[in-house]
Amino acid sequence: MEEKKQTRINKYLSEAGYCSRRAADKLIDQGRVTINGKVPEMGTKITEGDEVRVNGELITSSTEKPVYIALNKPVGIVCTTDTRVEKDNIIDFINYPSRIFPIGRLDKPSEGLIFLTNDGDIVNKILRARNNHEKEYEVWVDKPITPSFIQQMSNGVPILDTVTRKCHVEQLSRFSFKIILTQGLNRQIRRMCEALDYEVTRLKRNRIMNIELDVPVGKWRYISDTEMEEINRLVEDSAKTHTDAPKEPKHPNLRRNRNR
């Protein structure tokens, strides 16, 4: 008799387009997921025919066409799918007709580019820290920027019991700079600035990988097939070559120096 295929519950929820694996783990830990009426342990596997529910809602395998969206998130919107708890959540804000969820986070006081999708697989690939995917930000601070500040930010700053990776930092004006990160520590830029006795007054993400911010605040657009092909190529390349050091991107436009 052929053995039924088993799938970890977090992977199943991701592939069903409900949320990312990371978010699924949180739901499981909170006891909001059931398999055949019982709350599972972390890492539980399911087989075809098992009934999976989240908050009592039956989850079925996704047959929807993949959706990829680039949103210019305003300040004040929270990157969570928990619409019951957070009234200013990104899901209600974008009000898309089918279920989507954000890839990664952008703090409530921050603005700019964030992706949303129903494709759990691409979420997991993009969020892998080792993949060194570039994110570019424009940052404003509360006092004049010095050459020493730029140098220290570039070379790595001790935060959260580690030292941040070396990164590209470029002064744009007396109070603003551009920074390109390849890691995603919690509130990383704000913590880096705080460690150097600066306070961020405004933070805007202008690029993720090959996608640049090109819609007004609060608006969104679909990511094109051509852009998705490039994202998938970058994800493939980076997943194959594991390294802790940031790689120079192969895409010719990724390090364009733009005037702001």
Coordinates of C-alpha atoms in Angstrom, one line a residue, residues 24-34 38-40 42 53-56:
A24 CA 2.2 29.8 10.7
D25 CA 4.6 28.8 13.6
K26 CA 3.2 31.7 15.6
L27 CA -0.4 30.7 15.0
I28 CA 0.5 27.1 16.0
D29 CA 2.2 28.3 19.2
Q30 CA -0.8 30.4 20.0
G31 CA -3.1 27.3 19.7
R32 CA -5.1 28.9 16.9
V33 CA -4.5 26.0 14.5
T34 CA -6.3 22.6 14.6
K38 CA -7.1 18.9 17.8
V39 CA -4.4 21.5 18.5
P40 CA -1.1 20.2 17.1
M42 CA 5.0 22.4 16.4
R53 CA -8.5 25.0 10.5
V54 CA -7.1 28.4 11.7
N55 CA -9.4 30.2 14.1
G56 CA -12.1 27.7 13.1

